[in-house]
mmCIF file with all atom_site columns, C-alpha atoms in Angstrom:
data_model
loop_
_atom_site.group_PDB
_atom_site.id
_atom_site.type_symbol
_atom_site.label_atom_id
_atom_site.label_alt_id
_atom_site.label_comp_id
_atom_site.label_asym_id
_atom_site.label_entity_id
_atom_site.label_seq_id
_atom_site.pdbx_PDB_ins_code
_atom_site.Cartn_x
_atom_site.Cartn_y
_atom_site.Cartn_z
_atom_site.occupancy
_atom_site.B_iso_or_equiv
_atom_site.pdbx_formal_charge
_atom_site.auth_seq_id
_atom_site.auth_comp_id
_atom_site.auth_asym_id
_atom_site.auth_atom_id
_atom_site.pdbx_PDB_model_num
ATOM 1   C CA . UNK A 1 1   ? 10.766  269.850 62.331  1.00 38.00 ? 1   UNK A CA 1
ATOM 2   C CA . UNK A 1 2   ? 9.664   268.015 64.992  1.00 41.00 ? 2   UNK A CA 1
ATOM 3   C CA . UNK A 1 3   ? 7.284   270.158 67.450  1.00 42.00 ? 3   UNK A CA 1
ATOM 4   C CA . UNK A 1 4   ? 8.953   269.426 71.507  1.00 42.00 ? 4   UNK A CA 1
ATOM 5   C CA . UNK A 1 5   ? 6.646   267.899 73.584  1.00 40.00 ? 5   UNK A CA 1
ATOM 6   C CA . UNK A 1 6   ? 4.151   270.066 75.779  1.00 43.00 ? 6   UNK A CA 1
ATOM 7   C CA . UNK A 1 7   ? 4.999   270.521 78.830  1.00 46.00 ? 7   UNK A CA 1
ATOM 8   C CA . UNK A 1 8   ? 2.821   269.450 81.644  1.00 55.00 ? 8   UNK A CA 1
ATOM 9   C CA . UNK A 1 9   ? 0.575   272.059 82.921  1.00 61.00 ? 9   UNK A CA 1
ATOM 10  C CA . UNK A 1 10  ? 1.210   273.074 87.392  1.00 77.00 ? 10  UNK A CA 1
ATOM 11  C CA . UNK A 1 11  ? -2.173  271.264 88.786  1.00 87.00 ? 11  UNK A CA 1
ATOM 12  C CA . UNK A 1 12  ? -3.572  271.192 92.148  1.00 92.00 ? 12  UNK A CA 1
ATOM 13  C CA . UNK A 1 13  ? -4.646  269.096 94.558  1.00 95.00 ? 13  UNK A CA 1
ATOM 14  C CA . UNK A 1 14  ? -6.524  269.725 97.650  1.00 95.00 ? 14  UNK A CA 1
ATOM 15  C CA . UNK A 1 15  ? -7.157  266.285 100.207 1.00 97.00 ? 15  UNK A CA 1
ATOM 16  C CA . UNK A 1 16  ? -7.282  265.945 104.301 1.00 97.00 ? 16  UNK A CA 1
ATOM 17  C CA . UNK A 1 17  ? -4.986  262.583 103.923 1.00 98.00 ? 17  UNK A CA 1
ATOM 18  C CA . UNK A 1 18  ? -2.420  261.060 101.772 1.00 98.00 ? 18  UNK A CA 1
ATOM 19  C CA . UNK A 1 19  ? -1.672  257.739 100.955 1.00 98.00 ? 19  UNK A CA 1
ATOM 20  C CA . UNK A 1 20  ? 1.473   256.633 100.122 1.00 98.00 ? 20  UNK A CA 1
ATOM 21  C CA . UNK A 1 21  ? 2.830   253.017 98.263  1.00 98.00 ? 21  UNK A CA 1
ATOM 22  C CA . UNK A 1 22  ? 6.457   252.126 99.333  1.00 98.00 ? 22  UNK A CA 1
ATOM 23  C CA . UNK A 1 23  ? 8.149   250.203 96.123  1.00 96.00 ? 23  UNK A CA 1
ATOM 24  C CA . UNK A 1 24  ? 8.795   252.880 93.573  1.00 96.00 ? 24  UNK A CA 1
ATOM 25  C CA . UNK A 1 25  ? 7.172   255.665 95.153  1.00 98.00 ? 25  UNK A CA 1
ATOM 26  C CA . UNK A 1 26  ? 9.188   256.442 97.896  1.00 98.00 ? 26  UNK A CA 1
ATOM 27  C CA . UNK A 1 27  ? 12.054  253.906 97.571  1.00 98.00 ? 27  UNK A CA 1
ATOM 28  C CA . UNK A 1 28  ? 13.034  253.045 94.195  1.00 97.00 ? 28  UNK A CA 1
ATOM 29  C CA . UNK A 1 29  ? 13.788  248.748 94.567  1.00 95.00 ? 29  UNK A CA 1
ATOM 30  C CA . UNK A 1 30  ? 13.811  247.704 91.070  1.00 92.00 ? 30  UNK A CA 1
ATOM 31  C CA . UNK A 1 31  ? 17.415  246.148 91.576  1.00 93.00 ? 31  UNK A CA 1
ATOM 32  C CA . UNK A 1 32  ? 16.636  243.989 94.399  1.00 94.00 ? 32  UNK A CA 1
ATOM 33  C CA . UNK A 1 33  ? 12.958  243.244 92.544  1.00 91.00 ? 33  UNK A CA 1
ATOM 34  C CA . UNK A 1 34  ? 14.960  242.631 89.161  1.00 92.00 ? 34  UNK A CA 1
ATOM 35  C CA . UNK A 1 35  ? 17.150  239.945 91.098  1.00 94.00 ? 35  UNK A CA 1
ATOM 36  C CA . UNK A 1 36  ? 15.186  237.691 93.127  1.00 94.00 ? 36  UNK A CA 1
ATOM 37  C CA . UNK A 1 37  ? 12.007  237.929 91.160  1.00 94.00 ? 37  UNK A CA 1
ATOM 38  C CA . UNK A 1 38  ? 14.428  236.622 87.948  1.00 95.00 ? 38  UNK A CA 1
ATOM 39  C CA . UNK A 1 39  ? 15.380  234.159 90.334  1.00 94.00 ? 39  UNK A CA 1
ATOM 40  C CA . UNK A 1 40  ? 12.169  232.548 90.541  1.00 95.00 ? 40  UNK A CA 1
ATOM 41  C CA . UNK A 1 41  ? 10.672  233.755 86.623  1.00 95.00 ? 41  UNK A CA 1
ATOM 42  C CA . UNK A 1 42  ? 14.231  231.268 85.444  1.00 95.00 ? 42  UNK A CA 1
ATOM 43  C CA . UNK A 1 43  ? 13.025  228.340 88.722  1.00 94.00 ? 43  UNK A CA 1
ATOM 44  C CA . UNK A 1 44  ? 9.829   227.760 87.615  1.00 95.00 ? 44  UNK A CA 1
ATOM 45  C CA . UNK A 1 45  ? 10.904  228.130 83.863  1.00 95.00 ? 45  UNK A CA 1
ATOM 46  C CA . UNK A 1 46  ? 8.968   231.260 82.813  1.00 95.00 ? 46  UNK A CA 1
ATOM 47  C CA . UNK A 1 47  ? 10.461  234.349 80.968  1.00 95.00 ? 47  UNK A CA 1
ATOM 48  C CA . UNK A 1 48  ? 12.130  236.727 83.549  1.00 94.00 ? 48  UNK A CA 1
ATOM 49  C CA . UNK A 1 49  ? 10.894  240.151 80.929  1.00 93.00 ? 49  UNK A CA 1
ATOM 50  C CA . UNK A 1 50  ? 7.134   239.225 81.269  1.00 90.00 ? 50  UNK A CA 1
ATOM 51  C CA . UNK A 1 51  ? 6.935   237.737 84.940  1.00 91.00 ? 51  UNK A CA 1
ATOM 52  C CA . UNK A 1 52  ? 8.802   241.461 86.200  1.00 91.00 ? 52  UNK A CA 1
ATOM 53  C CA . UNK A 1 53  ? 5.530   242.563 84.086  1.00 89.00 ? 53  UNK A CA 1
ATOM 54  C CA . UNK A 1 54  ? 3.388   241.669 86.159  1.00 89.00 ? 54  UNK A CA 1
ATOM 55  C CA . UNK A 1 55  ? 5.128   242.188 89.712  1.00 89.00 ? 55  UNK A CA 1
ATOM 56  C CA . UNK A 1 56  ? 5.354   245.829 90.655  1.00 87.00 ? 56  UNK A CA 1
ATOM 57  C CA . UNK A 1 57  ? 2.834   246.759 93.239  1.00 84.00 ? 57  UNK A CA 1
ATOM 58  C CA . UNK A 1 58  ? 1.259   243.371 93.895  1.00 90.00 ? 58  UNK A CA 1
ATOM 59  C CA . UNK A 1 59  ? 1.610   240.758 97.177  1.00 92.00 ? 59  UNK A CA 1
ATOM 60  C CA . UNK A 1 60  ? 4.338   238.400 95.782  1.00 92.00 ? 60  UNK A CA 1
ATOM 61  C CA . UNK A 1 61  ? 1.010   235.442 96.337  1.00 94.00 ? 61  UNK A CA 1
ATOM 62  C CA . UNK A 1 62  ? -0.433  237.205 93.988  1.00 93.00 ? 62  UNK A CA 1
ATOM 63  C CA . UNK A 1 63  ? 1.973   237.383 91.473  1.00 94.00 ? 63  UNK A CA 1
ATOM 64  C CA . UNK A 1 64  ? 2.548   233.644 91.274  1.00 95.00 ? 64  UNK A CA 1
ATOM 65  C CA . UNK A 1 65  ? -1.094  233.380 91.123  1.00 95.00 ? 65  UNK A CA 1
ATOM 66  C CA . UNK A 1 66  ? -1.860  235.449 87.783  1.00 95.00 ? 66  UNK A CA 1
ATOM 67  C CA . UNK A 1 67  ? 2.106   233.775 86.597  1.00 96.00 ? 67  UNK A CA 1
ATOM 68  C CA . UNK A 1 68  ? 1.418   230.219 87.701  1.00 96.00 ? 68  UNK A CA 1
ATOM 69  C CA . UNK A 1 69  ? -2.817  230.242 86.873  1.00 95.00 ? 69  UNK A CA 1
ATOM 70  C CA . UNK A 1 70  ? -4.246  226.640 88.200  1.00 92.00 ? 70  UNK A CA 1
ATOM 71  C CA . UNK A 1 71  ? -1.095  226.412 91.086  1.00 95.00 ? 71  UNK A CA 1
ATOM 72  C CA . UNK A 1 72  ? -3.057  225.520 94.723  1.00 97.00 ? 72  UNK A CA 1
ATOM 73  C CA . UNK A 1 73  ? -2.578  229.298 97.067  1.00 96.00 ? 73  UNK A CA 1
ATOM 74  C CA . UNK A 1 74  ? -1.140  227.773 99.156  1.00 96.00 ? 74  UNK A CA 1
ATOM 75  C CA . UNK A 1 75  ? 1.971   226.884 97.123  1.00 96.00 ? 75  UNK A CA 1
ATOM 76  C CA . UNK A 1 76  ? 1.631   230.523 96.178  1.00 96.00 ? 76  UNK A CA 1
ATOM 77  C CA . UNK A 1 77  ? 2.043   231.895 100.418 1.00 95.00 ? 77  UNK A CA 1
ATOM 78  C CA . UNK A 1 78  ? 4.457   229.195 101.293 1.00 96.00 ? 78  UNK A CA 1
ATOM 79  C CA . UNK A 1 79  ? 7.011   230.312 98.529  1.00 96.00 ? 79  UNK A CA 1
ATOM 80  C CA . UNK A 1 80  ? 6.102   234.082 98.692  1.00 94.00 ? 80  UNK A CA 1
ATOM 81  C CA . UNK A 1 81  ? 6.786   233.532 102.146 1.00 94.00 ? 81  UNK A CA 1
ATOM 82  C CA . UNK A 1 82  ? 10.284  231.991 101.181 1.00 94.00 ? 82  UNK A CA 1
ATOM 83  C CA . UNK A 1 83  ? 10.901  235.119 98.890  1.00 93.00 ? 83  UNK A CA 1
ATOM 84  C CA . UNK A 1 84  ? 9.573   237.732 101.281 1.00 92.00 ? 84  UNK A CA 1
ATOM 85  C CA . UNK A 1 85  ? 13.070  236.343 103.040 1.00 94.00 ? 85  UNK A CA 1
ATOM 86  C CA . UNK A 1 86  ? 15.521  236.703 100.489 1.00 94.00 ? 86  UNK A CA 1
ATOM 87  C CA . UNK A 1 87  ? 14.150  240.470 99.344  1.00 94.00 ? 87  UNK A CA 1
ATOM 88  C CA . UNK A 1 88  ? 14.852  241.669 103.088 1.00 96.00 ? 88  UNK A CA 1
ATOM 89  C CA . UNK A 1 89  ? 17.734  240.499 103.783 1.00 95.00 ? 89  UNK A CA 1
ATOM 90  C CA . UNK A 1 90  ? 18.605  241.747 99.692  1.00 95.00 ? 90  UNK A CA 1
ATOM 91  C CA . UNK A 1 91  ? 19.205  245.759 100.417 1.00 95.00 ? 91  UNK A CA 1
ATOM 92  C CA . UNK A 1 92  ? 22.231  246.514 98.186  1.00 96.00 ? 92  UNK A CA 1
ATOM 93  C CA . UNK A 1 93  ? 20.595  249.371 95.286  1.00 95.00 ? 93  UNK A CA 1
ATOM 94  C CA . UNK A 1 94  ? 17.669  250.571 97.684  1.00 97.00 ? 94  UNK A CA 1
ATOM 95  C CA . UNK A 1 95  ? 17.578  254.731 97.302  1.00 97.00 ? 95  UNK A CA 1
ATOM 96  C CA . UNK A 1 96  ? 15.150  256.970 98.645  1.00 98.00 ? 96  UNK A CA 1
ATOM 97  C CA . UNK A 1 97  ? 13.031  258.118 95.407  1.00 98.00 ? 97  UNK A CA 1
ATOM 98  C CA . UNK A 1 98  ? 14.525  261.379 94.954  1.00 98.00 ? 98  UNK A CA 1
ATOM 99  C CA . UNK A 1 99  ? 12.754  264.218 96.904  1.00 98.00 ? 99  UNK A CA 1
ATOM 100 C CA . UNK A 1 100 ? 11.112  261.316 98.418  1.00 98.00 ? 100 UNK A CA 1
ATOM 101 C CA . UNK A 1 101 ? 13.023  263.166 101.998 1.00 98.00 ? 101 UNK A CA 1
ATOM 102 C CA . UNK A 1 102 ? 11.374  266.795 101.992 1.00 97.00 ? 102 UNK A CA 1
ATOM 103 C CA . UNK A 1 103 ? 8.297   265.211 100.591 1.00 98.00 ? 103 UNK A CA 1
ATOM 104 C CA . UNK A 1 104 ? 8.274   263.024 104.070 1.00 98.00 ? 104 UNK A CA 1
ATOM 105 C CA . UNK A 1 105 ? 9.299   265.871 105.963 1.00 97.00 ? 105 UNK A CA 1
ATOM 106 C CA . UNK A 1 106 ? 7.140   268.375 105.138 1.00 96.00 ? 106 UNK A CA 1
ATOM 107 C CA . UNK A 1 107 ? 4.102   265.508 105.875 1.00 96.00 ? 107 UNK A CA 1
ATOM 108 C CA . UNK A 1 108 ? 5.171   264.959 109.359 1.00 94.00 ? 108 UNK A CA 1
ATOM 109 C CA . UNK A 1 109 ? 2.372   266.531 111.261 1.00 94.00 ? 109 UNK A CA 1
ATOM 110 C CA . UNK A 1 110 ? 0.281   266.411 108.831 1.00 96.00 ? 110 UNK A CA 1
ATOM 111 C CA . UNK A 1 111 ? -2.041  263.108 108.294 1.00 97.00 ? 111 UNK A CA 1
ATOM 112 C CA . UNK A 1 112 ? -0.862  260.054 105.959 1.00 98.00 ? 112 UNK A CA 1
ATOM 113 C CA . UNK A 1 113 ? -0.284  257.290 105.854 1.00 98.00 ? 113 UNK A CA 1
ATOM 114 C CA . UNK A 1 114 ? 2.069   254.556 103.898 1.00 98.00 ? 114 UNK A CA 1
ATOM 115 C CA . UNK A 1 115 ? 0.083   250.816 102.754 1.00 98.00 ? 115 UNK A CA 1
ATOM 116 C CA . UNK A 1 116 ? 1.895   248.937 100.756 1.00 97.00 ? 116 UNK A CA 1
ATOM 117 C CA . UNK A 1 117 ? 1.655   245.498 99.687  1.00 95.00 ? 117 UNK A CA 1
ATOM 118 C CA . UNK A 1 118 ? 5.414   244.516 101.640 1.00 95.00 ? 118 UNK A CA 1
ATOM 119 C CA . UNK A 1 119 ? 4.939   243.440 104.637 1.00 95.00 ? 119 UNK A CA 1
ATOM 120 C CA . UNK A 1 120 ? 6.211   244.875 107.748 1.00 97.00 ? 120 UNK A CA 1
ATOM 121 C CA . UNK A 1 121 ? 9.599   243.436 108.077 1.00 97.00 ? 121 UNK A CA 1
ATOM 122 C CA . UNK A 1 122 ? 9.852   244.194 104.662 1.00 96.00 ? 122 UNK A CA 1
ATOM 123 C CA . UNK A 1 123 ? 9.357   247.992 104.722 1.00 97.00 ? 123 UNK A CA 1
ATOM 124 C CA . UNK A 1 124 ? 11.034  248.512 108.260 1.00 98.00 ? 124 UNK A CA 1
ATOM 125 C CA . UNK A 1 125 ? 14.014  247.190 105.771 1.00 97.00 ? 125 UNK A CA 1
ATOM 126 C CA . UNK A 1 126 ? 13.608  249.152 102.715 1.00 98.00 ? 126 UNK A CA 1
ATOM 127 C CA . UNK A 1 127 ? 12.911  252.284 104.775 1.00 98.00 ? 127 UNK A CA 1
ATOM 128 C CA . UNK A 1 128 ? 15.667  252.247 106.493 1.00 98.00 ? 128 UNK A CA 1
ATOM 129 C CA . UNK A 1 129 ? 17.875  250.975 102.837 1.00 97.00 ? 129 UNK A CA 1
ATOM 130 C CA . UNK A 1 130 ? 16.973  254.901 101.888 1.00 98.00 ? 130 UNK A CA 1
ATOM 131 C CA . UNK A 1 131 ? 17.185  256.273 104.908 1.00 98.00 ? 131 UNK A CA 1
ATOM 132 C CA . UNK A 1 132 ? 13.295  257.123 105.400 1.00 98.00 ? 132 UNK A CA 1
ATOM 133 C CA . UNK A 1 133 ? 11.531  257.663 108.432 1.00 98.00 ? 133 UNK A CA 1
ATOM 134 C CA . UNK A 1 134 ? 8.780   255.289 108.978 1.00 98.00 ? 134 UNK A CA 1
ATOM 135 C CA . UNK A 1 135 ? 5.452   256.531 108.359 1.00 98.00 ? 135 UNK A CA 1
ATOM 136 C CA . UNK A 1 136 ? 3.267   256.573 112.020 1.00 97.00 ? 136 UNK A CA 1
ATOM 137 C CA . UNK A 1 137 ? 0.354   254.984 110.020 1.00 98.00 ? 137 UNK A CA 1
ATOM 138 C CA . UNK A 1 138 ? 1.045   252.061 108.066 1.00 97.00 ? 138 UNK A CA 1
ATOM 139 C CA . UNK A 1 139 ? -1.110  249.295 106.189 1.00 98.00 ? 139 UNK A CA 1
ATOM 140 C CA . UNK A 1 140 ? 1.622   246.738 105.533 1.00 98.00 ? 140 UNK A CA 1
ATOM 141 C CA . UNK A 1 141 ? 0.555   242.714 104.630 1.00 95.00 ? 141 UNK A CA 1
ATOM 142 C CA . UNK A 1 142 ? -0.334  241.873 107.588 1.00 95.00 ? 142 UNK A CA 1
ATOM 143 C CA . UNK A 1 143 ? -3.037  244.169 107.440 1.00 97.00 ? 143 UNK A CA 1
ATOM 144 C CA . UNK A 1 144 ? -4.612  242.987 104.974 1.00 97.00 ? 144 UNK A CA 1
ATOM 145 C CA . UNK A 1 145 ? -6.517  239.391 103.098 1.00 95.00 ? 145 UNK A CA 1
ATOM 146 C CA . UNK A 1 146 ? -6.763  241.324 99.685  1.00 95.00 ? 146 UNK A CA 1
ATOM 147 C CA . UNK A 1 147 ? -3.495  242.082 97.548  1.00 94.00 ? 147 UNK A CA 1
ATOM 148 C CA . UNK A 1 148 ? -3.661  245.536 95.955  1.00 96.00 ? 148 UNK A CA 1
ATOM 149 C CA . UNK A 1 149 ? -5.425  245.911 93.062  1.00 96.00 ? 149 UNK A CA 1
ATOM 150 C CA . UNK A 1 150 ? -8.044  245.242 95.058  1.00 97.00 ? 150 UNK A CA 1
ATOM 151 C CA . UNK A 1 151 ? -8.485  248.615 97.480  1.00 98.00 ? 151 UNK A CA 1
ATOM 152 C CA . UNK A 1 152 ? -8.674  247.069 101.196 1.00 98.00 ? 152 UNK A CA 1
ATOM 153 C CA . UNK A 1 153 ? -5.444  248.400 101.862 1.00 98.00 ? 153 UNK A CA 1
ATOM 154 C CA . UNK A 1 154 ? -6.505  252.084 100.708 1.00 98.00 ? 154 UNK A CA 1
ATOM 155 C CA . UNK A 1 155 ? -9.812  251.789 102.613 1.00 98.00 ? 155 UNK A CA 1
ATOM 156 C CA . UNK A 1 156 ? -8.159  251.122 105.878 1.00 98.00 ? 156 UNK A CA 1
ATOM 157 C CA . UNK A 1 157 ? -5.104  253.400 105.307 1.00 98.00 ? 157 UNK A CA 1
ATOM 158 C CA . UNK A 1 158 ? -8.401  255.939 105.060 1.00 98.00 ? 158 UNK A CA 1
ATOM 159 C CA . UNK A 1 159 ? -10.319 254.926 108.081 1.00 98.00 ? 159 UNK A CA 1
ATOM 160 C CA . UNK A 1 160 ? -7.224  254.321 110.281 1.00 98.00 ? 160 UNK A CA 1
ATOM 161 C CA . UNK A 1 161 ? -6.297  258.032 109.264 1.00 98.00 ? 161 UNK A CA 1
ATOM 162 C CA . UNK A 1 162 ? -10.615 259.589 109.842 1.00 98.00 ? 162 UNK A CA 1
ATOM 163 C CA . UNK A 1 163 ? -11.225 260.675 106.593 1.00 98.00 ? 163 UNK A CA 1
ATOM 164 C CA . UNK A 1 164 ? -13.269 259.302 103.911 1.00 98.00 ? 164 UNK A CA 1
ATOM 165 C CA . UNK A 1 165 ? -12.002 257.488 101.030 1.00 98.00 ? 165 UNK A CA 1
ATOM 166 C CA . UNK A 1 166 ? -12.716 260.414 98.190  1.00 97.00 ? 166 UNK A CA 1
ATOM 167 C CA . UNK A 1 167 ? -10.885 262.761 101.186 1.00 98.00 ? 167 UNK A CA 1
ATOM 168 C CA . UNK A 1 168 ? -7.947  261.085 100.703 1.00 98.00 ? 168 UNK A CA 1
ATOM 169 C CA . UNK A 1 169 ? -5.306  261.155 97.804  1.00 98.00 ? 169 UNK A CA 1
ATOM 170 C CA . UNK A 1 170 ? -2.969  257.929 96.670  1.00 98.00 ? 170 UNK A CA 1
ATOM 171 C CA . UNK A 1 171 ? 0.356   258.708 95.183  1.00 98.00 ? 171 UNK A CA 1
ATOM 172 C CA . UNK A 1 172 ? 1.294   255.144 93.360  1.00 98.00 ? 172 UNK A CA 1
ATOM 173 C CA . UNK A 1 173 ? 4.179   253.909 91.247  1.00 96.00 ? 173 UNK A CA 1
ATOM 174 C CA . UNK A 1 174 ? 2.420   250.301 89.092  1.00 95.00 ? 174 UNK A CA 1
ATOM 175 C CA . UNK A 1 175 ? -1.255  250.075 87.894  1.00 95.00 ? 175 UNK A CA 1
ATOM 176 C CA . UNK A 1 176 ? -2.065  247.378 90.583  1.00 95.00 ? 176 UNK A CA 1
ATOM 177 C CA . UNK A 1 177 ? -1.399  250.570 93.267  1.00 96.00 ? 177 UNK A CA 1
ATOM 178 C CA . UNK A 1 178 ? -3.356  253.293 90.937  1.00 97.00 ? 178 UNK A CA 1
ATOM 179 C CA . UNK A 1 179 ? -5.911  250.862 89.879  1.00 97.00 ? 179 UNK A CA 1
ATOM 180 C CA . UNK A 1 180 ? -6.185  249.989 93.491  1.00 98.00 ? 180 UNK A CA 1
ATOM 181 C CA . UNK A 1 181 ? -6.603  253.833 94.832  1.00 98.00 ? 181 UNK A CA 1
ATOM 182 C CA . UNK A 1 182 ? -9.235  254.297 91.698  1.00 97.00 ? 182 UNK A CA 1
ATOM 183 C CA . UNK A 1 183 ? -11.148 250.761 92.765  1.00 98.00 ? 183 UNK A CA 1
ATOM 184 C CA . UNK A 1 184 ? -11.019 253.013 97.036  1.00 98.00 ? 184 UNK A CA 1
ATOM 185 C CA . UNK A 1 185 ? -12.978 255.933 95.270  1.00 98.00 ? 185 UNK A CA 1
ATOM 186 C CA . UNK A 1 186 ? -9.739  258.020 96.112  1.00 98.00 ? 186 UNK A CA 1
ATOM 187 C CA . UNK A 1 187 ? -7.570  260.731 93.365  1.00 98.00 ? 187 UNK A CA 1
ATOM 188 C CA . UNK A 1 188 ? -4.301  259.671 92.589  1.00 98.00 ? 188 UNK A CA 1
ATOM 189 C CA . UNK A 1 189 ? -0.368  261.034 91.894  1.00 97.00 ? 189 UNK A CA 1
ATOM 190 C CA . UNK A 1 190 ? 1.313   258.668 89.915  1.00 97.00 ? 190 UNK A CA 1
ATOM 191 C CA . UNK A 1 191 ? 5.396   258.617 90.258  1.00 97.00 ? 191 UNK A CA 1
ATOM 192 C CA . UNK A 1 192 ? 7.683   258.230 87.989  1.00 95.00 ? 192 UNK A CA 1
ATOM 193 C CA . UNK A 1 193 ? 7.293   256.806 84.713  1.00 92.00 ? 193 UNK A CA 1
ATOM 194 C CA . UNK A 1 194 ? 5.863   253.311 84.980  1.00 92.00 ? 194 UNK A CA 1
ATOM 195 C CA . UNK A 1 195 ? 2.841   255.170 86.559  1.00 95.00 ? 195 UNK A CA 1
ATOM 196 C CA . UNK A 1 196 ? 2.426   257.630 82.951  1.00 92.00 ? 196 UNK A CA 1
ATOM 197 C CA . UNK A 1 197 ? 0.978   255.169 81.155  1.00 93.00 ? 197 UNK A CA 1
ATOM 198 C CA . UNK A 1 198 ? -1.551  254.076 83.789  1.00 95.00 ? 198 UNK A CA 1
ATOM 199 C CA . UNK A 1 199 ? -3.544  257.516 83.235  1.00 92.00 ? 199 UNK A CA 1
ATOM 200 C CA . UNK A 1 200 ? -3.526  258.810 87.077  1.00 96.00 ? 200 UNK A CA 1
ATOM 201 C CA . UNK A 1 201 ? -5.456  262.156 87.825  1.00 96.00 ? 201 UNK A CA 1
ATOM 202 C CA . UNK A 1 202 ? -1.843  263.599 88.106  1.00 96.00 ? 202 UNK A CA 1
ATOM 203 C CA . UNK A 1 203 ? 1.604   262.448 86.623  1.00 96.00 ? 203 UNK A CA 1
ATOM 204 C CA . UNK A 1 204 ? 5.036   263.483 88.710  1.00 96.00 ? 204 UNK A CA 1
ATOM 205 C CA . UNK A 1 205 ? 8.194   261.751 87.054  1.00 95.00 ? 205 UNK A CA 1
ATOM 206 C CA . UNK A 1 206 ? 9.767   261.967 90.885  1.00 97.00 ? 206 UNK A CA 1
ATOM 207 C CA . UNK A 1 207 ? 9.340   263.460 94.363  1.00 98.00 ? 207 UNK A CA 1
ATOM 208 C CA . UNK A 1 208 ? 10.877  266.720 93.984  1.00 97.00 ? 208 UNK A CA 1
ATOM 209 C CA . UNK A 1 209 ? 7.978   268.011 91.656  1.00 96.00 ? 209 UNK A CA 1
ATOM 210 C CA . UNK A 1 210 ? 5.571   268.075 94.492  1.00 96.00 ? 210 UNK A CA 1
ATOM 211 C CA . UNK A 1 211 ? 5.205   270.926 96.573  1.00 96.00 ? 211 UNK A CA 1
ATOM 212 C CA . UNK A 1 212 ? 3.132   269.882 100.209 1.00 96.00 ? 212 UNK A CA 1
ATOM 213 C CA . UNK A 1 213 ? 1.529   273.252 101.469 1.00 94.00 ? 213 UNK A CA 1
ATOM 214 C CA . UNK A 1 214 ? -1.628  272.860 104.843 1.00 93.00 ? 214 UNK A CA 1
ATOM 215 C CA . UNK A 1 215 ? -3.831  275.220 104.323 1.00 91.00 ? 215 UNK A CA 1
ATOM 216 C CA . UNK A 1 216 ? -5.490  277.471 106.997 1.00 90.00 ? 216 UNK A CA 1
ATOM 217 C CA . UNK A 1 217 ? -8.492  274.339 106.972 1.00 90.00 ? 217 UNK A CA 1
ATOM 218 C CA . UNK A 1 218 ? -6.662  272.024 108.256 1.00 87.00 ? 218 UNK A CA 1
ATOM 219 C CA . UNK A 1 219 ? -6.200  270.583 104.333 1.00 93.00 ? 219 UNK A CA 1
ATOM 220 C CA . UNK A 1 220 ? -3.081  269.112 102.944 1.00 95.00 ? 220 UNK A CA 1
ATOM 221 C CA . UNK A 1 221 ? -3.006  271.237 99.239  1.00 95.00 ? 221 UNK A CA 1
ATOM 222 C CA . UNK A 1 222 ? -0.439  269.503 97.284  1.00 96.00 ? 222 UNK A CA 1
ATOM 223 C CA . UNK A 1 223 ? 1.177   271.498 94.258  1.00 94.00 ? 223 UNK A CA 1
ATOM 224 C CA . UNK A 1 224 ? 2.462   270.070 91.066  1.00 93.00 ? 224 UNK A CA 1
ATOM 225 C CA . UNK A 1 225 ? 6.280   271.898 89.422  1.00 85.00 ? 225 UNK A CA 1
ATOM 226 C CA . UNK A 1 226 ? 6.371   271.928 85.453  1.00 73.00 ? 226 UNK A CA 1
#
């Protein structure tokens, strides 16, 4: 007889501000990501399943650099613009991650920013398709010179909100995103099944398991539910 898996103990984190990834964290866009990147991999003679292992969390040109080492970066940037157009036009199956509407509603008056590898047009398309409000502060692909796992996006998000990195908590789902949050000196809440493998500080299966409270001192208190 095997023992039942232990239920994770509830956790509490306190932060000045929250920095939120989009794809896989607030929005489930896996269907369109798979469609677009499987076609791309097939065009280049690559195994689509292997390609999908490195797609999540990175900007497209950075994914291409991993999968096609040695190809000139200007070719990656050019082809990435084509893929961004494909992804922006295809929102079939894009939905909110469970709990995302209530989570963002709870954050409405608290310091938070979107930090995504999508460009502004793609972010607007996916947040709109999922019926989610766009945060007032956002760091999109156009705002940074380096893709996750580089910490630039998260550091810019913290700076725009006026908080030190150590006062921020990142919400992420991917290996590249979790690595970027750590490199920025921030604590990381991993969201969804992908995140569990990369040892975030706290892991939740989705955003229904997070409670957001405004503390009397103005900080944000996060509590996870078992």
